[in-house]
Amino acid sequence: MEKLIITVAPTGAQTTREHTPYVPLSPKEIADSVYEAWQAGASIAHIHVRDENGNNTLNLDTYIDVVNRIQDKCDIIINLTTAGGVAMNDEDRLRVCELGSEMATFDAGSMNFGSDVFLNTPNFLERLAIKMKEYQIKPEIEIFDVGMIENTMRIVKKGLIDPPFHFQFVLGIHGGMPATPKNLLYLTENIPPSSTWSAIGASKEQLAINTMSILLGGHVRVGMEDSVYYRRGELAKTNAQFVERIVDLSRTLGREIATPNEAREILGLVQSRNIKALNNVTGVVK
Protein backbone atom coordinates (compact mmCIF):
# COMPACT_ATOMS: atom_id res chain seq x y z
CA MET A 1 0.00 0.00 0.00
CA GLU A 2 1.06 3.60 -0.57
CA LYS A 3 2.04 5.63 2.46
CA LEU A 4 -0.74 6.97 4.68
CA ILE A 5 -1.76 10.61 4.42
CA ILE A 6 -2.97 12.01 7.74
CA THR A 7 -5.10 15.16 7.70
CA VAL A 8 -5.55 17.11 10.89
CA ALA A 9 -8.75 19.14 11.35
CA PRO A 10 -7.98 21.11 14.51
CA THR A 11 -11.01 23.38 14.91
CA GLY A 12 -14.00 22.88 12.59
CA ALA A 13 -17.25 24.83 12.56
CA GLN A 14 -19.19 23.09 15.33
CA THR A 15 -16.72 22.45 18.17
CA THR A 16 -16.82 25.05 20.93
CA ARG A 17 -15.20 25.63 24.30
CA GLU A 18 -18.38 24.19 25.80
CA HIS A 19 -17.48 20.87 24.16
CA THR A 20 -13.82 21.06 25.19
CA PRO A 21 -11.58 23.75 26.67
CA TYR A 22 -8.75 22.50 24.44
CA VAL A 23 -10.10 23.35 20.98
CA PRO A 24 -7.85 25.96 19.31
CA LEU A 25 -9.74 29.09 18.21
CA SER A 26 -7.36 32.05 17.83
CA PRO A 27 -4.97 32.24 14.85
CA LYS A 28 -1.99 31.51 17.10
CA GLU A 29 -3.73 28.58 18.79
CA ILE A 30 -4.76 27.06 15.46
CA ALA A 31 -1.30 27.50 13.93
CA ASP A 32 0.45 26.08 16.99
CA SER A 33 -1.90 23.10 17.01
CA VAL A 34 -1.26 22.42 13.31
CA TYR A 35 2.50 22.65 13.85
CA GLU A 36 2.32 20.13 16.70
CA ALA A 37 0.24 17.82 14.50
CA TRP A 38 2.78 18.17 11.67
CA GLN A 39 5.56 17.25 14.07
CA ALA A 40 3.52 14.18 15.03
CA GLY A 41 3.06 13.08 11.40
CA ALA A 42 0.19 15.01 9.77
CA SER A 43 0.77 16.09 6.17
CA ILE A 44 -2.46 18.08 5.50
CA ALA A 45 -4.12 20.73 7.67
CA HIS A 46 -7.84 21.32 7.11
CA ILE A 47 -8.39 24.88 8.29
CA HIS A 48 -11.48 26.59 9.71
CA VAL A 49 -11.06 29.99 11.36
CA ARG A 50 -12.98 31.90 14.00
CA ASP A 51 -13.44 35.57 14.84
CA GLU A 52 -12.46 37.21 18.13
CA ASN A 53 -15.70 35.95 19.70
CA GLY A 54 -15.14 32.37 18.62
CA ASN A 55 -17.73 32.50 15.82
CA ASN A 56 -17.24 30.99 12.37
CA THR A 57 -15.84 33.38 9.80
CA LEU A 58 -14.59 33.38 6.22
CA ASN A 59 -12.57 36.55 6.72
CA LEU A 60 -9.57 36.30 4.42
CA ASP A 61 -7.34 38.34 6.72
CA THR A 62 -7.90 35.71 9.40
CA TYR A 63 -7.15 32.87 6.99
CA ILE A 64 -3.96 34.64 5.90
CA ASP A 65 -2.90 35.19 9.51
CA VAL A 66 -3.37 31.52 10.36
CA VAL A 67 -1.73 30.21 7.21
CA ASN A 68 1.26 32.53 7.40
CA ARG A 69 1.87 31.42 10.97
CA ILE A 70 1.75 27.78 9.85
CA GLN A 71 3.96 28.30 6.81
CA ASP A 72 6.56 30.09 8.92
CA LYS A 73 7.01 26.80 10.79
CA CYS A 74 6.38 23.87 8.46
CA ASP A 75 5.60 22.59 4.96
CA ILE A 76 2.22 20.99 5.72
CA ILE A 77 -0.35 21.06 2.88
CA ILE A 78 -2.98 23.75 3.47
CA ASN A 79 -6.59 22.70 2.83
CA LEU A 80 -8.99 25.61 3.46
CA THR A 81 -12.68 25.14 4.14
CA THR A 82 -14.94 26.88 1.62
CA ALA A 83 -17.91 26.19 3.89
CA GLY A 84 -16.96 27.80 7.18
CA GLY A 85 -20.33 26.79 8.61
CA VAL A 86 -23.82 25.91 7.41
CA ALA A 87 -25.09 29.45 6.84
CA MET A 88 -22.30 31.29 5.03
CA ASN A 89 -22.80 33.53 2.00
CA ASP A 90 -22.01 31.95 -1.38
CA GLU A 91 -19.88 34.88 -2.53
CA ASP A 92 -17.75 34.79 0.61
CA ARG A 93 -17.33 31.04 0.18
CA LEU A 94 -16.14 31.45 -3.40
CA ARG A 95 -13.71 34.20 -2.43
CA VAL A 96 -11.74 31.77 -0.25
CA CYS A 97 -10.37 30.32 -3.49
CA GLU A 98 -8.61 33.61 -4.19
CA LEU A 99 -6.09 32.69 -1.51
CA GLY A 100 -4.76 30.00 -3.86
CA SER A 101 -4.24 27.27 -1.28
CA GLU A 102 -3.06 23.87 -2.52
CA MET A 103 -6.39 22.29 -1.56
CA ALA A 104 -9.86 23.43 -0.52
CA THR A 105 -13.08 21.67 0.36
CA PHE A 106 -15.78 20.92 -2.20
CA ASP A 107 -18.91 19.90 -0.28
CA ALA A 108 -20.69 17.96 -2.99
CA GLY A 109 -24.36 18.48 -2.17
CA SER A 110 -27.04 19.83 0.14
CA MET A 111 -28.13 17.98 3.26
CA ASN A 112 -29.71 18.23 6.66
CA PHE A 113 -26.86 18.92 9.07
CA GLY A 114 -27.96 18.33 12.64
CA SER A 115 -30.79 20.84 13.17
CA ASP A 116 -29.72 22.99 10.20
CA VAL A 117 -29.57 22.68 6.41
CA PHE A 118 -26.21 22.79 4.63
CA LEU A 119 -27.03 24.23 1.21
CA ASN A 120 -24.82 23.54 -1.82
CA THR A 121 -26.91 24.09 -4.94
CA PRO A 122 -25.86 22.67 -8.34
CA ASN A 123 -25.22 26.21 -9.57
CA PHE A 124 -23.01 27.03 -6.59
CA LEU A 125 -21.03 23.81 -6.98
CA GLU A 126 -20.33 24.55 -10.63
CA ARG A 127 -19.20 28.06 -9.75
CA LEU A 128 -16.99 26.67 -6.98
CA ALA A 129 -15.43 24.12 -9.33
CA ILE A 130 -14.71 26.84 -11.89
CA LYS A 131 -13.13 29.04 -9.22
CA MET A 132 -10.94 26.20 -7.94
CA LYS A 133 -9.81 25.39 -11.45
CA GLU A 134 -8.98 29.07 -12.09
CA TYR A 135 -6.72 29.17 -9.04
CA GLN A 136 -5.28 25.66 -9.58
CA ILE A 137 -6.67 24.37 -6.27
CA LYS A 138 -7.23 20.66 -5.86
CA PRO A 139 -10.78 20.02 -4.59
CA GLU A 140 -11.12 17.80 -1.56
CA ILE A 141 -14.49 16.36 -2.59
CA GLU A 142 -16.44 15.94 0.64
CA ILE A 143 -19.03 13.17 0.47
CA PHE A 144 -21.66 12.94 3.23
CA ASP A 145 -23.98 10.60 1.30
CA VAL A 146 -23.69 8.46 -1.82
CA GLY A 147 -25.74 10.81 -4.03
CA MET A 148 -22.98 13.39 -3.67
CA ILE A 149 -20.68 11.17 -5.72
CA GLU A 150 -23.14 11.41 -8.61
CA ASN A 151 -23.36 15.20 -8.12
CA THR A 152 -19.59 15.36 -8.45
CA MET A 153 -19.40 13.18 -11.55
CA ARG A 154 -21.94 15.38 -13.35
CA ILE A 155 -19.62 18.32 -12.78
CA VAL A 156 -16.63 16.22 -13.85
CA LYS A 157 -18.39 15.44 -17.15
CA LYS A 158 -18.60 19.19 -17.80
CA GLY A 159 -14.82 19.40 -17.53
CA LEU A 160 -14.87 21.48 -14.35
CA ILE A 161 -12.96 19.06 -12.09
CA ASP A 162 -9.88 17.29 -13.40
CA PRO A 163 -8.55 13.88 -12.35
CA PRO A 164 -7.00 12.48 -10.28
CA PHE A 165 -9.86 13.00 -7.81
CA HIS A 166 -9.55 13.03 -4.04
CA PHE A 167 -12.63 12.18 -1.98
CA GLN A 168 -13.17 12.76 1.72
CA PHE A 169 -15.93 10.52 3.09
CA VAL A 170 -17.60 12.24 6.03
CA LEU A 171 -19.56 9.63 7.99
CA GLY A 172 -21.54 9.97 11.18
CA ILE A 173 -22.99 13.47 10.71
CA HIS A 174 -26.67 13.66 11.71
CA GLY A 175 -28.36 13.95 8.32
CA GLY A 176 -25.67 12.03 6.44
CA MET A 177 -24.59 8.39 6.18
CA PRO A 178 -23.96 6.61 9.48
CA ALA A 179 -20.35 5.73 10.24
CA THR A 180 -20.48 1.98 9.62
CA PRO A 181 -17.98 -0.35 7.90
CA LYS A 182 -20.56 -1.31 5.25
CA ASN A 183 -21.22 2.32 4.36
CA LEU A 184 -17.53 3.11 4.06
CA LEU A 185 -16.93 0.07 1.86
CA TYR A 186 -19.91 0.99 -0.33
CA LEU A 187 -18.59 4.51 -0.88
CA THR A 188 -15.11 3.29 -1.81
CA GLU A 189 -16.65 1.01 -4.45
CA ASN A 190 -18.54 3.88 -6.13
CA ILE A 191 -15.75 6.32 -6.98
CA PRO A 192 -13.50 6.22 -10.06
CA PRO A 193 -10.83 3.54 -9.56
CA SER A 194 -7.89 5.93 -9.95
CA SER A 195 -9.13 8.18 -7.13
CA THR A 196 -7.58 8.63 -3.72
CA TRP A 197 -9.83 8.83 -0.69
CA SER A 198 -9.85 9.56 3.01
CA ALA A 199 -12.50 9.02 5.66
CA ILE A 200 -13.89 10.52 8.84
CA GLY A 201 -15.96 8.83 11.51
CA ALA A 202 -17.54 11.64 13.49
CA SER A 203 -17.48 11.46 17.27
CA LYS A 204 -17.20 7.99 18.81
CA GLU A 205 -16.71 6.24 15.45
CA GLN A 206 -13.55 8.13 14.59
CA LEU A 207 -11.02 5.43 15.47
CA ALA A 208 -13.03 2.58 13.93
CA ILE A 209 -13.37 4.37 10.58
CA ASN A 210 -9.72 5.46 10.71
CA THR A 211 -8.65 1.84 11.23
CA MET A 212 -10.76 0.61 8.33
CA SER A 213 -9.34 3.33 6.10
CA ILE A 214 -5.79 2.25 6.88
CA LEU A 215 -6.60 -1.39 6.11
CA LEU A 216 -8.48 -0.61 2.89
CA GLY A 217 -5.71 1.56 1.44
CA GLY A 218 -7.39 4.91 2.06
CA HIS A 219 -6.21 7.84 4.13
CA VAL A 220 -7.46 9.39 7.37
CA ARG A 221 -8.57 12.63 8.98
CA VAL A 222 -8.46 13.24 12.71
CA GLY A 223 -8.86 16.21 15.00
CA MET A 224 -11.17 18.12 17.28
CA GLU A 225 -13.42 19.07 14.38
CA ASP A 226 -14.55 15.44 14.31
CA SER A 227 -14.11 14.23 17.89
CA VAL A 228 -13.04 15.81 21.15
CA TYR A 229 -12.55 12.54 23.05
CA TYR A 230 -9.32 10.57 22.94
CA ARG A 231 -11.10 7.66 24.52
CA ARG A 232 -14.41 7.22 26.31
CA GLY A 233 -14.72 9.87 29.01
CA GLU A 234 -11.27 11.38 28.32
CA LEU A 235 -10.93 14.63 26.38
CA ALA A 236 -7.96 14.96 24.07
CA LYS A 237 -5.75 17.82 25.16
CA THR A 238 -4.11 18.34 21.76
CA ASN A 239 -4.83 17.49 18.16
CA ALA A 240 -1.37 15.93 18.00
CA GLN A 241 -2.59 13.15 20.31
CA PHE A 242 -4.95 11.94 17.60
CA VAL A 243 -2.19 12.04 14.99
CA GLU A 244 0.28 10.17 17.20
CA ARG A 245 -2.25 7.38 17.75
CA ILE A 246 -2.82 6.97 14.00
CA VAL A 247 0.92 6.94 13.31
CA ASP A 248 1.42 4.13 15.83
CA LEU A 249 -1.61 2.20 14.57
CA SER A 250 -0.70 2.53 10.90
CA ARG A 251 2.86 1.35 11.46
CA THR A 252 1.58 -1.56 13.50
CA LEU A 253 -0.66 -2.46 10.55
CA GLY A 254 2.22 -2.19 8.09
CA ARG A 255 1.78 1.25 6.50
CA GLU A 256 4.33 4.00 6.76
CA ILE A 257 3.34 7.66 7.03
CA ALA A 258 3.54 10.12 4.13
CA THR A 259 5.46 13.35 4.55
CA PRO A 260 3.83 16.48 3.08
CA ASN A 261 5.93 16.20 -0.09
CA GLU A 262 5.10 12.51 -0.43
CA ALA A 263 1.41 13.38 0.06
CA ARG A 264 1.72 15.99 -2.71
CA GLU A 265 3.03 13.29 -5.04
CA ILE A 266 0.26 10.84 -4.09
CA LEU A 267 -2.45 13.48 -4.60
CA GLY A 268 -1.01 14.87 -7.81
CA LEU A 269 -0.63 18.40 -6.48
CA VAL A 270 1.09 20.82 -8.82
CA GLN A 271 3.50 22.28 -6.27
CA SER A 272 3.70 23.65 -2.79
CA ARG A 273 2.73 27.31 -2.61
CA ASN A 274 3.04 30.12 -0.14
CA ILE A 275 -0.09 32.17 0.53
CA LYS A 276 2.09 35.13 1.56
CA ALA A 277 2.92 35.71 -2.11
CA LEU A 278 -0.77 36.32 -2.83
CA ASN A 279 -1.49 38.72 0.01
CA ASN A 280 -1.06 41.85 -2.08
CA VAL A 281 -3.44 40.75 -4.83
CA THR A 282 -6.26 39.21 -2.80
CA GLY A 283 -9.46 40.95 -1.76
CA VAL A 284 -10.56 40.64 1.82
CA VAL A 285 -13.93 39.51 3.15
CA LYS A 286 -14.99 41.93 5.87
Coordinates of C-alpha atoms in Angstrom, one line a residue:
M1 CA 0.0 0.0 0.0
E2 CA 1.1 3.6 -0.6
K3 CA 2.0 5.6 2.5
L4 CA -0.7 7.0 4.7
I5 CA -1.8 10.6 4.4
I6 CA -3.0 12.0 7.7
T7 CA -5.1 15.2 7.7
V8 CA -5.6 17.1 10.9
A9 CA -8.8 19.1 11.4
P10 CA -8.0 21.1 14.5
T11 CA -11.0 23.4 14.9
G12 CA -14.0 22.9 12.6
A13 CA -17.2 24.8 12.6
Q14 CA -19.2 23.1 15.3
T15 CA -16.7 22.4 18.2
T16 CA -16.8 25.1 20.9
R17 CA -15.2 25.6 24.3
E18 CA -18.4 24.2 25.8
H19 CA -17.5 20.9 24.2
T20 CA -13.8 21.1 25.2
P21 CA -11.6 23.8 26.7
Y22 CA -8.7 22.5 24.4
V23 CA -10.1 23.4 21.0
P24 CA -7.8 26.0 19.3
L25 CA -9.7 29.1 18.2
S26 CA -7.4 32.0 17.8
P27 CA -5.0 32.2 14.8
K28 CA -2.0 31.5 17.1
E29 CA -3.7 28.6 18.8
I30 CA -4.8 27.1 15.5
A31 CA -1.3 27.5 13.9
D32 CA 0.4 26.1 17.0
S33 CA -1.9 23.1 17.0
V34 CA -1.3 22.4 13.3
Y35 CA 2.5 22.7 13.9
E36 CA 2.3 20.1 16.7
A37 CA 0.2 17.8 14.5
W38 CA 2.8 18.2 11.7
Q39 CA 5.6 17.2 14.1
A40 CA 3.5 14.2 15.0
G41 CA 3.1 13.1 11.4
A42 CA 0.2 15.0 9.8
S43 CA 0.8 16.1 6.2
I44 CA -2.5 18.1 5.5
A45 CA -4.1 20.7 7.7
H46 CA -7.8 21.3 7.1
I47 CA -8.4 24.9 8.3
H48 CA -11.5 26.6 9.7
V49 CA -11.1 30.0 11.4
R50 CA -13.0 31.9 14.0
D51 CA -13.4 35.6 14.8
E52 CA -12.5 37.2 18.1
N53 CA -15.7 36.0 19.7
G54 CA -15.1 32.4 18.6
N55 CA -17.7 32.5 15.8
N56 CA -17.2 31.0 12.4
T57 CA -15.8 33.4 9.8
L58 CA -14.6 33.4 6.2
N59 CA -12.6 36.6 6.7
L60 CA -9.6 36.3 4.4
D61 CA -7.3 38.3 6.7
T62 CA -7.9 35.7 9.4
Y63 CA -7.1 32.9 7.0
I64 CA -4.0 34.6 5.9
D65 CA -2.9 35.2 9.5
V66 CA -3.4 31.5 10.4
V67 CA -1.7 30.2 7.2
N68 CA 1.3 32.5 7.4
R69 CA 1.9 31.4 11.0
I70 CA 1.8 27.8 9.8
Q71 CA 4.0 28.3 6.8
D72 CA 6.6 30.1 8.9
K73 CA 7.0 26.8 10.8
C74 CA 6.4 23.9 8.5
D75 CA 5.6 22.6 5.0
I76 CA 2.2 21.0 5.7
I77 CA -0.3 21.1 2.9
I78 CA -3.0 23.7 3.5
N79 CA -6.6 22.7 2.8
L80 CA -9.0 25.6 3.5
T81 CA -12.7 25.1 4.1
T82 CA -14.9 26.9 1.6
A83 CA -17.9 26.2 3.9
G84 CA -17.0 27.8 7.2
G85 CA -20.3 26.8 8.6
V86 CA -23.8 25.9 7.4
A87 CA -25.1 29.4 6.8
M88 CA -22.3 31.3 5.0
N89 CA -22.8 33.5 2.0
D90 CA -22.0 32.0 -1.4
E91 CA -19.9 34.9 -2.5
D92 CA -17.7 34.8 0.6
R93 CA -17.3 31.0 0.2
L94 CA -16.1 31.5 -3.4
R95 CA -13.7 34.2 -2.4
V96 CA -11.7 31.8 -0.2
C97 CA -10.4 30.3 -3.5
E98 CA -8.6 33.6 -4.2
L99 CA -6.1 32.7 -1.5
G100 CA -4.8 30.0 -3.9
S101 CA -4.2 27.3 -1.3
E102 CA -3.1 23.9 -2.5
M103 CA -6.4 22.3 -1.6
A104 CA -9.9 23.4 -0.5
T105 CA -13.1 21.7 0.4
F106 CA -15.8 20.9 -2.2
D107 CA -18.9 19.9 -0.3
A108 CA -20.7 18.0 -3.0
G109 CA -24.4 18.5 -2.2
S110 CA -27.0 19.8 0.1
M111 CA -28.1 18.0 3.3
N112 CA -29.7 18.2 6.7
F113 CA -26.9 18.9 9.1
G114 CA -28.0 18.3 12.6
S115 CA -30.8 20.8 13.2
D116 CA -29.7 23.0 10.2
V117 CA -29.6 22.7 6.4
F118 CA -26.2 22.8 4.6
L119 CA -27.0 24.2 1.2
N120 CA -24.8 23.5 -1.8
T121 CA -26.9 24.1 -4.9
P122 CA -25.9 22.7 -8.3
N123 CA -25.2 26.2 -9.6
F124 CA -23.0 27.0 -6.6
L125 CA -21.0 23.8 -7.0
E126 CA -20.3 24.5 -10.6
R127 CA -19.2 28.1 -9.7
L128 CA -17.0 26.7 -7.0
A129 CA -15.4 24.1 -9.3
I130 CA -14.7 26.8 -11.9
K131 CA -13.1 29.0 -9.2
M132 CA -10.9 26.2 -7.9
K133 CA -9.8 25.4 -11.5
E134 CA -9.0 29.1 -12.1
Y135 CA -6.7 29.2 -9.0
Q136 CA -5.3 25.7 -9.6
I137 CA -6.7 24.4 -6.3
K138 CA -7.2 20.7 -5.9
P139 CA -10.8 20.0 -4.6
E140 CA -11.1 17.8 -1.6
I141 CA -14.5 16.4 -2.6
E142 CA -16.4 15.9 0.6
I143 CA -19.0 13.2 0.5
F144 CA -21.7 12.9 3.2
D145 CA -24.0 10.6 1.3
V146 CA -23.7 8.5 -1.8
G147 CA -25.7 10.8 -4.0
M148 CA -23.0 13.4 -3.7
I149 CA -20.7 11.2 -5.7
E150 CA -23.1 11.4 -8.6
N151 CA -23.4 15.2 -8.1
T152 CA -19.6 15.4 -8.5
M153 CA -19.4 13.2 -11.6
R154 CA -21.9 15.4 -13.4
I155 CA -19.6 18.3 -12.8
V156 CA -16.6 16.2 -13.9
K157 CA -18.4 15.4 -17.2
K158 CA -18.6 19.2 -17.8
G159 CA -14.8 19.4 -17.5
L160 CA -14.9 21.5 -14.3
I161 CA -13.0 19.1 -12.1
D162 CA -9.9 17.3 -13.4
P163 CA -8.5 13.9 -12.4
P164 CA -7.0 12.5 -10.3
F165 CA -9.9 13.0 -7.8
H166 CA -9.5 13.0 -4.0
F167 CA -12.6 12.2 -2.0
Q168 CA -13.2 12.8 1.7
F169 CA -15.9 10.5 3.1
V170 CA -17.6 12.2 6.0
L171 CA -19.6 9.6 8.0
G172 CA -21.5 10.0 11.2
I173 CA -23.0 13.5 10.7
H174 CA -26.7 13.7 11.7
G175 CA -28.4 13.9 8.3
G176 CA -25.7 12.0 6.4
M177 CA -24.6 8.4 6.2
P178 CA -24.0 6.6 9.5
A179 CA -20.3 5.7 10.2
T180 CA -20.5 2.0 9.6
P181 CA -18.0 -0.3 7.9
K182 CA -20.6 -1.3 5.3
N183 CA -21.2 2.3 4.4
L184 CA -17.5 3.1 4.1
L185 CA -16.9 0.1 1.9
Y186 CA -19.9 1.0 -0.3
L187 CA -18.6 4.5 -0.9
T188 CA -15.1 3.3 -1.8
E189 CA -16.6 1.0 -4.4
N190 CA -18.5 3.9 -6.1
I191 CA -15.8 6.3 -7.0
P192 CA -13.5 6.2 -10.1
P193 CA -10.8 3.5 -9.6
S194 CA -7.9 5.9 -9.9
S195 CA -9.1 8.2 -7.1
T196 CA -7.6 8.6 -3.7
W197 CA -9.8 8.8 -0.7
S198 CA -9.8 9.6 3.0
A199 CA -12.5 9.0 5.7
I200 CA -13.9 10.5 8.8
G201 CA -16.0 8.8 11.5
A202 CA -17.5 11.6 13.5
S203 CA -17.5 11.5 17.3
K204 CA -17.2 8.0 18.8
E205 CA -16.7 6.2 15.4
Q206 CA -13.5 8.1 14.6
L207 CA -11.0 5.4 15.5
A208 CA -13.0 2.6 13.9
I209 CA -13.4 4.4 10.6
N210 CA -9.7 5.5 10.7
T211 CA -8.7 1.8 11.2
M212 CA -10.8 0.6 8.3
S213 CA -9.3 3.3 6.1
I214 CA -5.8 2.3 6.9
L215 CA -6.6 -1.4 6.1
L216 CA -8.5 -0.6 2.9
G217 CA -5.7 1.6 1.4
G218 CA -7.4 4.9 2.1
H219 CA -6.2 7.8 4.1
V220 CA -7.5 9.4 7.4
R221 CA -8.6 12.6 9.0
V222 CA -8.5 13.2 12.7
G223 CA -8.9 16.2 15.0
M224 CA -11.2 18.1 17.3
E225 CA -13.4 19.1 14.4
D226 CA -14.5 15.4 14.3
S227 CA -14.1 14.2 17.9
V228 CA -13.0 15.8 21.1
Y229 CA -12.5 12.5 23.1
Y230 CA -9.3 10.6 22.9
R231 CA -11.1 7.7 24.5
R232 CA -14.4 7.2 26.3
G233 CA -14.7 9.9 29.0
E234 CA -11.3 11.4 28.3
L235 CA -10.9 14.6 26.4
A236 CA -8.0 15.0 24.1
K237 CA -5.8 17.8 25.2
T238 CA -4.1 18.3 21.8
N239 CA -4.8 17.5 18.2
A240 CA -1.4 15.9 18.0
Q241 CA -2.6 13.2 20.3
F242 CA -5.0 11.9 17.6
V243 CA -2.2 12.0 15.0
E244 CA 0.3 10.2 17.2
R245 CA -2.2 7.4 17.7
I246 CA -2.8 7.0 14.0
V247 CA 0.9 6.9 13.3
D248 CA 1.4 4.1 15.8
L249 CA -1.6 2.2 14.6
S250 CA -0.7 2.5 10.9
R251 CA 2.9 1.4 11.5
T252 CA 1.6 -1.6 13.5
L253 CA -0.7 -2.5 10.6
G254 CA 2.2 -2.2 8.1
R255 CA 1.8 1.3 6.5
E256 CA 4.3 4.0 6.8
I257 CA 3.3 7.7 7.0
A258 CA 3.5 10.1 4.1
T259 CA 5.5 13.4 4.6
P260 CA 3.8 16.5 3.1
N261 CA 5.9 16.2 -0.1
E262 CA 5.1 12.5 -0.4
A263 CA 1.4 13.4 0.1
R264 CA 1.7 16.0 -2.7
E265 CA 3.0 13.3 -5.0
I266 CA 0.3 10.8 -4.1
L267 CA -2.4 13.5 -4.6
G268 CA -1.0 14.9 -7.8
L269 CA -0.6 18.4 -6.5
V270 CA 1.1 20.8 -8.8
Q271 CA 3.5 22.3 -6.3
S272 CA 3.7 23.7 -2.8
R273 CA 2.7 27.3 -2.6
N274 CA 3.0 30.1 -0.1
I275 CA -0.1 32.2 0.5
K276 CA 2.1 35.1 1.6
A277 CA 2.9 35.7 -2.1
L278 CA -0.8 36.3 -2.8
N279 CA -1.5 38.7 0.0
N280 CA -1.1 41.9 -2.1
V281 CA -3.4 40.7 -4.8
T282 CA -6.3 39.2 -2.8
G283 CA -9.5 40.9 -1.8
V284 CA -10.6 40.6 1.8
V285 CA -13.9 39.5 3.2
K286 CA -15.0 41.9 5.9

